[in-house]
Coordinates of C-alpha atoms in Angstrom, one line a residue:
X1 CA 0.0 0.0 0.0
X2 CA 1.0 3.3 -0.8
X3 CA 1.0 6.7 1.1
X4 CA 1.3 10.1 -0.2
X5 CA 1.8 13.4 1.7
X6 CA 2.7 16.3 -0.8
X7 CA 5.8 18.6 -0.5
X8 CA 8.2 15.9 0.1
X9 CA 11.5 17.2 -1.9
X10 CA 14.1 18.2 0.6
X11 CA 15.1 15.3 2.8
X12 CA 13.0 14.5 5.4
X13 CA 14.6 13.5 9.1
X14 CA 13.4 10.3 11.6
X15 CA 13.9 12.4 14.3
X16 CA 12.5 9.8 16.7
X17 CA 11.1 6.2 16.8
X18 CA 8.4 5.3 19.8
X19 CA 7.0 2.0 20.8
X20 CA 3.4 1.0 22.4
X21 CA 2.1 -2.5 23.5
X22 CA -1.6 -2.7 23.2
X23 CA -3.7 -6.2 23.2
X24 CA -4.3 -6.8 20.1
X25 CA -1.4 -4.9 18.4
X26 CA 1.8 -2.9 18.7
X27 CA 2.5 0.5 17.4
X28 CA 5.7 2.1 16.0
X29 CA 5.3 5.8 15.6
X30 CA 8.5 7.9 13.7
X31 CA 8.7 11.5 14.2
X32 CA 9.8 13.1 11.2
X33 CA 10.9 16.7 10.3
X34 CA 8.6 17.0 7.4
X35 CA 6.0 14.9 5.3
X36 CA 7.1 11.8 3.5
X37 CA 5.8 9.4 1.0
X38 CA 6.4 5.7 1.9
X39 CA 5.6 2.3 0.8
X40 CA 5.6 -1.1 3.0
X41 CA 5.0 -4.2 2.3
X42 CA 6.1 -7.7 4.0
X43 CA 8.1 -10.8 3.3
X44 CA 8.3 -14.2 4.8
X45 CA 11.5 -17.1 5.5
X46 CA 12.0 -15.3 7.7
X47 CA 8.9 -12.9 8.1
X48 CA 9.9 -9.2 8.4
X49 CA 7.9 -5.7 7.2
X50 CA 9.6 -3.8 5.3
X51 CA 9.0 0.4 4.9
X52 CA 10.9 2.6 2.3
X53 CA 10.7 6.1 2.8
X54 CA 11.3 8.5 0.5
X55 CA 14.1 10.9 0.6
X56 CA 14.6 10.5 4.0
X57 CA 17.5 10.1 6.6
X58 CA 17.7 8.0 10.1
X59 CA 18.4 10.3 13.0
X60 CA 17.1 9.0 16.0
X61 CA 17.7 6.3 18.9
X62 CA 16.8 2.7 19.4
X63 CA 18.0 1.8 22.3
X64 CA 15.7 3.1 24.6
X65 CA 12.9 0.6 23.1
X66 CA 11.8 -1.7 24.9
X67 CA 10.9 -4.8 22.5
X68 CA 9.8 -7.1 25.0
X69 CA 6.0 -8.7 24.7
X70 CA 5.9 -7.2 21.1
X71 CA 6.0 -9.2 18.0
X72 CA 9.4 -7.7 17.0
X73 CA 12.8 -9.1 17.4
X74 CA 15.4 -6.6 16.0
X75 CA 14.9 -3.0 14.0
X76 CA 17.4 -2.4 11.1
X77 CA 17.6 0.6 8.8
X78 CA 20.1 1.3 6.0
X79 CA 20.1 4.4 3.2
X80 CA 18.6 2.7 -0.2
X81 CA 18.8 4.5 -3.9
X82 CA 20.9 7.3 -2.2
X83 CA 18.2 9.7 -0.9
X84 CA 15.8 7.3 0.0
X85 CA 15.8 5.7 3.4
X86 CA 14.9 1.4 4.0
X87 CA 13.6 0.2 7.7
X88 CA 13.7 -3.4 8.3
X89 CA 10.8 -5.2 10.9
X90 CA 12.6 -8.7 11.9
X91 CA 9.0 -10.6 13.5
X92 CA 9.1 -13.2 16.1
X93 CA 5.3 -14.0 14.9
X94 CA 3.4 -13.2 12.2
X95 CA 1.0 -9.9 12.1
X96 CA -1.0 -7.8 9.8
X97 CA 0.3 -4.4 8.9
X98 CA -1.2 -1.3 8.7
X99 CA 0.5 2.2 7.9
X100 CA -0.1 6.0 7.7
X101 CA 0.6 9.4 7.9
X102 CA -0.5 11.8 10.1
X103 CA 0.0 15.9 9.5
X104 CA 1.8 17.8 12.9
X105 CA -1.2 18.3 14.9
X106 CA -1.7 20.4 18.4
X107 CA 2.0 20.3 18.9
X108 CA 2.6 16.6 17.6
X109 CA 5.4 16.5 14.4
X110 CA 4.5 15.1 11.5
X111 CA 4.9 11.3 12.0
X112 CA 4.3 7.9 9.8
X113 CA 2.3 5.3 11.9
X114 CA 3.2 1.9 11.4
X115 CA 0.4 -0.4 13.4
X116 CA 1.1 -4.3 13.6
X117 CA -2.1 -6.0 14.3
X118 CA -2.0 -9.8 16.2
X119 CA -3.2 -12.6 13.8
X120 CA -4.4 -14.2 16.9
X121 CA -5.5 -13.1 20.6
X122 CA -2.6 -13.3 22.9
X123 CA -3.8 -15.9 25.5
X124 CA -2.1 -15.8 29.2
X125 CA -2.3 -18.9 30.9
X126 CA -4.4 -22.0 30.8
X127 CA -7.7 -21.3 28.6
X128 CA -10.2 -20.7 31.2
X129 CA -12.8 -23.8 32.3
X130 CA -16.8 -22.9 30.9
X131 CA -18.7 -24.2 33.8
X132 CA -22.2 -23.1 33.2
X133 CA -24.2 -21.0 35.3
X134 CA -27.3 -21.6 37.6
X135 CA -30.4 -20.3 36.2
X136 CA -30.9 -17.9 39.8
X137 CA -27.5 -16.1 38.9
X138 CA -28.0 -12.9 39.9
X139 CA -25.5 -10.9 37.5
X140 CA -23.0 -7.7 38.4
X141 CA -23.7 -4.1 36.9
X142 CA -20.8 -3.7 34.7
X143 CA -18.9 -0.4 34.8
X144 CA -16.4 0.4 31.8
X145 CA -14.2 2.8 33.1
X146 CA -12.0 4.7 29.9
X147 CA -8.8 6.4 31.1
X148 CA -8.5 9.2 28.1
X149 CA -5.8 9.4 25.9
X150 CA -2.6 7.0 25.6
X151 CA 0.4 6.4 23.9
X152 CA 1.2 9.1 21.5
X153 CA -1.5 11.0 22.5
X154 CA -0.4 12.2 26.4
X155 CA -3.4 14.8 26.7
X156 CA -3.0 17.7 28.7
X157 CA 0.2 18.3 30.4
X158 CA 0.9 19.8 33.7
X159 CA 3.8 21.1 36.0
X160 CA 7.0 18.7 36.3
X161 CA 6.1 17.1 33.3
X162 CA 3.0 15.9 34.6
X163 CA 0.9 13.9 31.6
X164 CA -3.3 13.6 31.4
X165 CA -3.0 10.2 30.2
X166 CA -0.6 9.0 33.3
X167 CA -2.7 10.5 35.7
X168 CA -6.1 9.0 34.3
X169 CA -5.3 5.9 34.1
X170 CA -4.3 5.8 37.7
X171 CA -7.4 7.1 38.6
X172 CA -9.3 4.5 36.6
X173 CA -7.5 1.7 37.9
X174 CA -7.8 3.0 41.5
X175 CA -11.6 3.4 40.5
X176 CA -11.9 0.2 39.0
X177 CA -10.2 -1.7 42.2
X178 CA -12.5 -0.1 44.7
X179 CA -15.8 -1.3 42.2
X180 CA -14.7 -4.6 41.7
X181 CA -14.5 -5.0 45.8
X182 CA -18.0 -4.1 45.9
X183 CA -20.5 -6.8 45.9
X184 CA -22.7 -6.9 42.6
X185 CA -19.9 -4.5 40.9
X186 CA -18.1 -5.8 38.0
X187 CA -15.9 -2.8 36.4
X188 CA -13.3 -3.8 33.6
X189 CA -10.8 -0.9 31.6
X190 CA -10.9 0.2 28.1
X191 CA -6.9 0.7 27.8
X192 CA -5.2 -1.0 30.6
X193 CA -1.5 0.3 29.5
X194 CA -0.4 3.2 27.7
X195 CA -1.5 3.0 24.5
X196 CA -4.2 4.2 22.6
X197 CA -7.9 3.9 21.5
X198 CA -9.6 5.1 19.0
X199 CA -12.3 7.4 20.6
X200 CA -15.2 5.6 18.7
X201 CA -14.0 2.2 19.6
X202 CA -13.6 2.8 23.5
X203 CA -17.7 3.1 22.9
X204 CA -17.8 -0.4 21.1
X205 CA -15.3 -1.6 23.9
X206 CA -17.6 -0.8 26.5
X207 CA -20.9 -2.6 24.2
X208 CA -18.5 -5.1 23.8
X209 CA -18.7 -5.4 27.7
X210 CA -22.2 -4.7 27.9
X211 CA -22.0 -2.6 30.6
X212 CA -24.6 -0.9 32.1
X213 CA -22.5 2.7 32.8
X214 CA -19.5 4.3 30.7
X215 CA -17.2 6.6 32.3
X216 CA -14.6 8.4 30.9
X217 CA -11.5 10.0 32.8
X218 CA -10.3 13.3 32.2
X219 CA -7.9 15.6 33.7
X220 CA -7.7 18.7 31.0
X221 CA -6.3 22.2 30.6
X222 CA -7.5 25.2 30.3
X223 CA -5.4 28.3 28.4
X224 CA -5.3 30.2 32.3
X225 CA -3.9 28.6 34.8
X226 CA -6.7 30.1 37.4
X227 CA -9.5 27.9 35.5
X228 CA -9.9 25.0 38.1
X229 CA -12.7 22.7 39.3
X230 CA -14.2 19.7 39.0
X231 CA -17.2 18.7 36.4
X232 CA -19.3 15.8 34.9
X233 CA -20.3 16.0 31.3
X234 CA -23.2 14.1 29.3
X235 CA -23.6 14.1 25.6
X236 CA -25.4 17.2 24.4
X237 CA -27.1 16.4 21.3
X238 CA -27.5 20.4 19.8
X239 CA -25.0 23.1 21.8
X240 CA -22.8 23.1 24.5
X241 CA -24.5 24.2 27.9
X242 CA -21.1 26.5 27.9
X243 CA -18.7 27.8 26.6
X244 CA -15.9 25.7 29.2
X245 CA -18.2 22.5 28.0
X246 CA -17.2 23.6 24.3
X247 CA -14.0 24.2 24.5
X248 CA -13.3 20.7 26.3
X249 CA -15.4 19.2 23.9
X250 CA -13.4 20.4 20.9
X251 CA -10.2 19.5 22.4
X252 CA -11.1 15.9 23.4
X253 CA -12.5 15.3 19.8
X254 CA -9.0 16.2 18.6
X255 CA -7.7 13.2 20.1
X256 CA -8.1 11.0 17.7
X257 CA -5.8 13.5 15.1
X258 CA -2.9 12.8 17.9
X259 CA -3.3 10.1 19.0
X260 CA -3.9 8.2 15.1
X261 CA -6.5 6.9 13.5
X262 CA -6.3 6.2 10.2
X263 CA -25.1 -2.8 20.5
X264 CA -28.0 -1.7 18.6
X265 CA -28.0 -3.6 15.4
X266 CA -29.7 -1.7 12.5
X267 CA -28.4 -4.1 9.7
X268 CA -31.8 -4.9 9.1
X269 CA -33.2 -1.6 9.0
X270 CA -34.3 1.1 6.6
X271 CA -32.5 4.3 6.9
X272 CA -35.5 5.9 8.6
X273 CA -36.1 3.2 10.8
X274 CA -32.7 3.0 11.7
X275 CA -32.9 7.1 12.2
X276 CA -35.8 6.3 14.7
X277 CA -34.7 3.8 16.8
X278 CA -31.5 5.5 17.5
X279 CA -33.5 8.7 18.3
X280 CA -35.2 7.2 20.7
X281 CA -32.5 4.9 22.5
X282 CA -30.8 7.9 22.5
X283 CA -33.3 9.9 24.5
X284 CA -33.6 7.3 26.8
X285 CA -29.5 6.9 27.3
X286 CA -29.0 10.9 27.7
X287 CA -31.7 10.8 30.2
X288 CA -29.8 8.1 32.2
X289 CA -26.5 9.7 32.1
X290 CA -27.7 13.0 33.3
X291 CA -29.3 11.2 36.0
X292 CA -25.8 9.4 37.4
X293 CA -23.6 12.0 36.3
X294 CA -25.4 14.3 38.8
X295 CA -25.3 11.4 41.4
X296 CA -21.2 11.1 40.3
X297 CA -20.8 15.6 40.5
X298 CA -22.7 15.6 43.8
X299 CA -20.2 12.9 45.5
X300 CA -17.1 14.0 43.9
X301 CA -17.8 18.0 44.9
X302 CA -17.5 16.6 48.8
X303 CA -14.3 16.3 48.6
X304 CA -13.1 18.4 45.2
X305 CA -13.7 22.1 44.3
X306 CA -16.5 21.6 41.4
X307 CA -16.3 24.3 38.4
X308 CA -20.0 24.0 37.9
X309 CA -22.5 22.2 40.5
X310 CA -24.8 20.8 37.6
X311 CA -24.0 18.5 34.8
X312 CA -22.5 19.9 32.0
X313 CA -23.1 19.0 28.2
X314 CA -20.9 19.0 24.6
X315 CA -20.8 17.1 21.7
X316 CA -17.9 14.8 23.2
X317 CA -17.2 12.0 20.4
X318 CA -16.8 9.5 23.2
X319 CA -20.0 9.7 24.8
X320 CA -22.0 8.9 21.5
X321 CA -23.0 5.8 22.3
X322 CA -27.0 5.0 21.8
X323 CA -27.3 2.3 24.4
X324 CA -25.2 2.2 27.4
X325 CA -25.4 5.7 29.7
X326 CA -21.8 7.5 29.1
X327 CA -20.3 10.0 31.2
X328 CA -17.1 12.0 30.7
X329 CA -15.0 12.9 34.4
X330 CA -13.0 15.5 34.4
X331 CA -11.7 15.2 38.0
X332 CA -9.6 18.9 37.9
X333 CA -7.7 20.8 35.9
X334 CA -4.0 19.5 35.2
X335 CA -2.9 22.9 33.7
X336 CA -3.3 24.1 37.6
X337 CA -0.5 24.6 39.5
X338 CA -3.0 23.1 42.9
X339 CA -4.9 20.7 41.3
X340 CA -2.1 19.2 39.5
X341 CA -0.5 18.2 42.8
X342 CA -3.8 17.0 44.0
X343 CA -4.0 14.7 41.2
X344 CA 0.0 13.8 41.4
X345 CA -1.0 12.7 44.9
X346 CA -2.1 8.4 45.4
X347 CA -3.9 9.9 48.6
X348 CA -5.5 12.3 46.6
X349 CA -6.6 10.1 43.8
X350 CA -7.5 7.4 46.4
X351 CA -10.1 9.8 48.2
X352 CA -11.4 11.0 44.8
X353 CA -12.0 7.5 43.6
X354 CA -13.8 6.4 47.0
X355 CA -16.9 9.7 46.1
X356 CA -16.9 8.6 42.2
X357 CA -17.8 5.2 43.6
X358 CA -20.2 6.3 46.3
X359 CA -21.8 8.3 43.4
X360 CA -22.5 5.0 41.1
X361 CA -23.8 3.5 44.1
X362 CA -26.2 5.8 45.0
X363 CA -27.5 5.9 41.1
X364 CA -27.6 2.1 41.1
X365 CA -29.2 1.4 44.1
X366 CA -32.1 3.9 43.0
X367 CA -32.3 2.7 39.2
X368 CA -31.1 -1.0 39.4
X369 CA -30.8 -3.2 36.3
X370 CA -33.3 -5.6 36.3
X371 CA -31.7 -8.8 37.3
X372 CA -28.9 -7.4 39.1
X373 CA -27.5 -8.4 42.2
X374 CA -28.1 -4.6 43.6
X375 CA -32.0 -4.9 42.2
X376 CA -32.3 -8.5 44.1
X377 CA -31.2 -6.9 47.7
X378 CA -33.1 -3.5 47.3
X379 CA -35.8 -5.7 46.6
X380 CA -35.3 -7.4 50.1
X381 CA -33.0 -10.0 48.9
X382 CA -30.6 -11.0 52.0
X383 CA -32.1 -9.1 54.0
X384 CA -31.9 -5.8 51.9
X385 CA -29.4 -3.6 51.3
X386 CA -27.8 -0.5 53.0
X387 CA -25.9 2.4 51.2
X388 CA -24.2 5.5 52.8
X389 CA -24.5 9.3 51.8
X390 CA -22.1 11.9 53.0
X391 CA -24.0 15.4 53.8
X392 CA -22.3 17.9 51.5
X393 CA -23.8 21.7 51.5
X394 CA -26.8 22.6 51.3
X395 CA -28.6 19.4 51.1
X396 CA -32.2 19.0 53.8
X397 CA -33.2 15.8 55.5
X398 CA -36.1 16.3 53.4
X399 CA -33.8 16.4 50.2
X400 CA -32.2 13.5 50.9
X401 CA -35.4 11.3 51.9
X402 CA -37.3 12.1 48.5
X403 CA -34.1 11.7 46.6
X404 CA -33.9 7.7 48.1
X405 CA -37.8 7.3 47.7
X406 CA -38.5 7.2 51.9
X407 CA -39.8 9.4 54.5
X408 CA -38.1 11.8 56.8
X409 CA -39.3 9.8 59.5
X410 CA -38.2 6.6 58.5
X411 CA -34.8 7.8 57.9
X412 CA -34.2 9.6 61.3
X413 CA -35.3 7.4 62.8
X414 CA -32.3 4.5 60.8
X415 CA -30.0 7.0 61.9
X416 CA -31.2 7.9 65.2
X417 CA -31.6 11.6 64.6
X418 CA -33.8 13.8 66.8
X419 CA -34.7 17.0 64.6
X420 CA -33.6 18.6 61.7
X421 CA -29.7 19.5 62.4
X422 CA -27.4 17.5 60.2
X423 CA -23.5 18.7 59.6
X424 CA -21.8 18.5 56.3
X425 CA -19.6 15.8 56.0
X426 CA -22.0 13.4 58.1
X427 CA -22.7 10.3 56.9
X428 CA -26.4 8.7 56.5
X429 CA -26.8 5.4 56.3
X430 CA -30.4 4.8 53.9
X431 CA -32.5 2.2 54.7
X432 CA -33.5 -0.5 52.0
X433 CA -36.6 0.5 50.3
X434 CA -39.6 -2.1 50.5

């Protein structure tokens, strides 16, 4: 296959060569000093890819990359024709190449892509034993936590070279421990190293799960320093409720320009059926993710300043999914100098991740998929269940009751309370509902 990017005559530099592991395939990105036409193509006995670049020049490193768990044994390169520049792939296993080009982009140099797909799944250890499952299962809400950004793509940076995409996926992986200790929680990552994902297929990652919430982890910048705060954004299906929700919107988007890119099944339908059906699955999902993302904002502003106390919407790419309720979490603003320590900080990101899960919890025990675990004790399974909820300002007993469907009575009297006095930062437990 052949790639093309005009203005190509003066010799073009590899000014660097960088290396991502993802599970299904591993990524070589070059960093060039201008545009370049190449060519690649593959031989076998033994099996190596092979790209020629046109009037080009090797100038970079490779001993800094780390080859391990990658399909690759050795990289060689050698000048070819004169001007024109030869890089040899020596495989260990055999893979399906993919290449392209990609123009500079928000402070990115132009660089060529090379993408080596797996042939076949990597499998670690033994394949795993189907025993089948008794018919009275009661199944795990599935969250699918996405840590934005990866690989080439870093995100927003901060102070002391502080990268978006480091920070976020330490945040989903803290997140994701602390849900998978919770009974009838089941959350699962859409990258799990640094690498990264196409923006529309961290959606079909988390169908592919069939999980009942998406969340999306974010850590952004803002062109001030001062601009700080937490938020929680849903999918806005016309304008932005602002012009911050915009501007965050427009940047995230651009990811998929960095970072590289070269469920309801309407197979079967006619164009305006199709049109229909995803109207109205998508009225139903917004309605659901503005519902837990204000459960999520509420919880996460008890212990983080929040930029706006209501959820937020844009026309974030990643969101766009017509059946599972997606949220994007942007838990502070890495371009400040405050909250970028904050968010540098494991206690920090530990005490963040312990309100974003009291948030799901409080949405999930009030809306509980129908065969869950969490619908089976809120229906006075076990015994029923008990949640928590941390007073945070300006909430009323009376607030509180109607917002878990029971009376002001009932829960005083759960938590032994005589009056109306409660303290911000106390915490309720809420009785099950019956």
């Amino acid at each position: 296959m052949l790639f093309v990017a005009l203005g190509a005559e003066a010799t073009t530099r590899v000014d660097g060569v960088r290396l991502w592991r993802a599970p299904d395939h591993t990524r070589l990105v070059f960093d060039l000093s201008g545009p370049v036409e190449h060519n690649l193509f593959t031989l076998e006995n033994p099996k190596r890819v092979v790209i020629d670049v046109n009037r080009a020049q090797f100038n970079a490193s490779l001993d800094q990359l780390n080859l391990a768990e990658t399909p690759i044994n050795n990289i060689r390169y050698a000048p070819r024709n004169g001007t024109d520049l030869r890089v040899v792939l020596d495989l260990s296993a055999g893979v399906k190449p993919n290449s392209f080009f990609l123009q500079r982009q928000a402070g990115a140099s132009d660089r060529l892509v090379v993408d080596l797909n797996d042939l076949a799944p990597r499998q670690e250890g033994p394949p795993p034993v189907s025993v089948p499952e008794p018919a009275s299962t009661r199944r795990d809400i599935i969250i699918a936590i996405d840590a934005g950004h990866g690989g080439e793509d870093p995100g927003a940076l901060g102070p002391n070279r502080l990268q978006e995409k480091d920070v976020v996926l330490k945040i989903a992986q803290a997140l994701a421990k602390k849900l998978n200790a919770e009974p009838g929680y089941t959350a699962k990552l859409v990258r799990t190293g640094d690498y990264y994902v196409a923006l529309r297929e961290r959606r079909n990652i988390a169908r592919k799960m069939q999980a009942d919430l998406f969340m999306s982890i974010h850590a952004d910048a803002f062109t001030k320093p001062s601009a700080r705060g937490a938020s929680v954004f849903a999918l806005s299906r016309s304008g932005a409720t602002s012009e911050m929700a915009r501007f965050l919107a427009q940047s995230e988007n651009e990811s998929d320009l960095i970072g590289g890119v070269g469920s309801v099944s309407l197979e079967d339908k006619d164009e305006v059926l199709a049109g229909v059906l995803v109207d109205l699955s998508m009225t139903a999902t917004l309605g659901a993710s503005l519902q837990v993302g204000d459960y999520v904002l509420q919880s996460m502003g008890q212990v983080a300043h929040l930029h706006k106390r209501q959820v937020e919407q844009a026309g974030f790419a990643v969101l766009k999914s017509p059946d599972v309720p997606s949220i994007l979490v942007e838990t502070g603003f890495i371009s400040n100098p405050g909250e970028a320590k904050k968010l540098a900080s494991a206690s920090y990101r530990n005490t963040l991740t312990a309100q974003l899960v009291r948030g799901v919890k409080q949405y999930f025990y009030q809306f509980p998929p129908a065969g869950s675990y969490i619908a089976w004790k809120k229906s006075g399974g076990g015994g029923g269940l008990v949640t928590e909820y941390t007073i945070s300002r300006g909430d009323t007993l009376s607030e509180i009751a109607k917002r878990f469907n029971i009376s002001v009575n009932h829960l005083q009297q759960f938590n032994g309370i005589n009056g109306h006095v409660i303290k911000v930062g106390q915490v309720l437990r809420i009785p099950p509902t019956t």
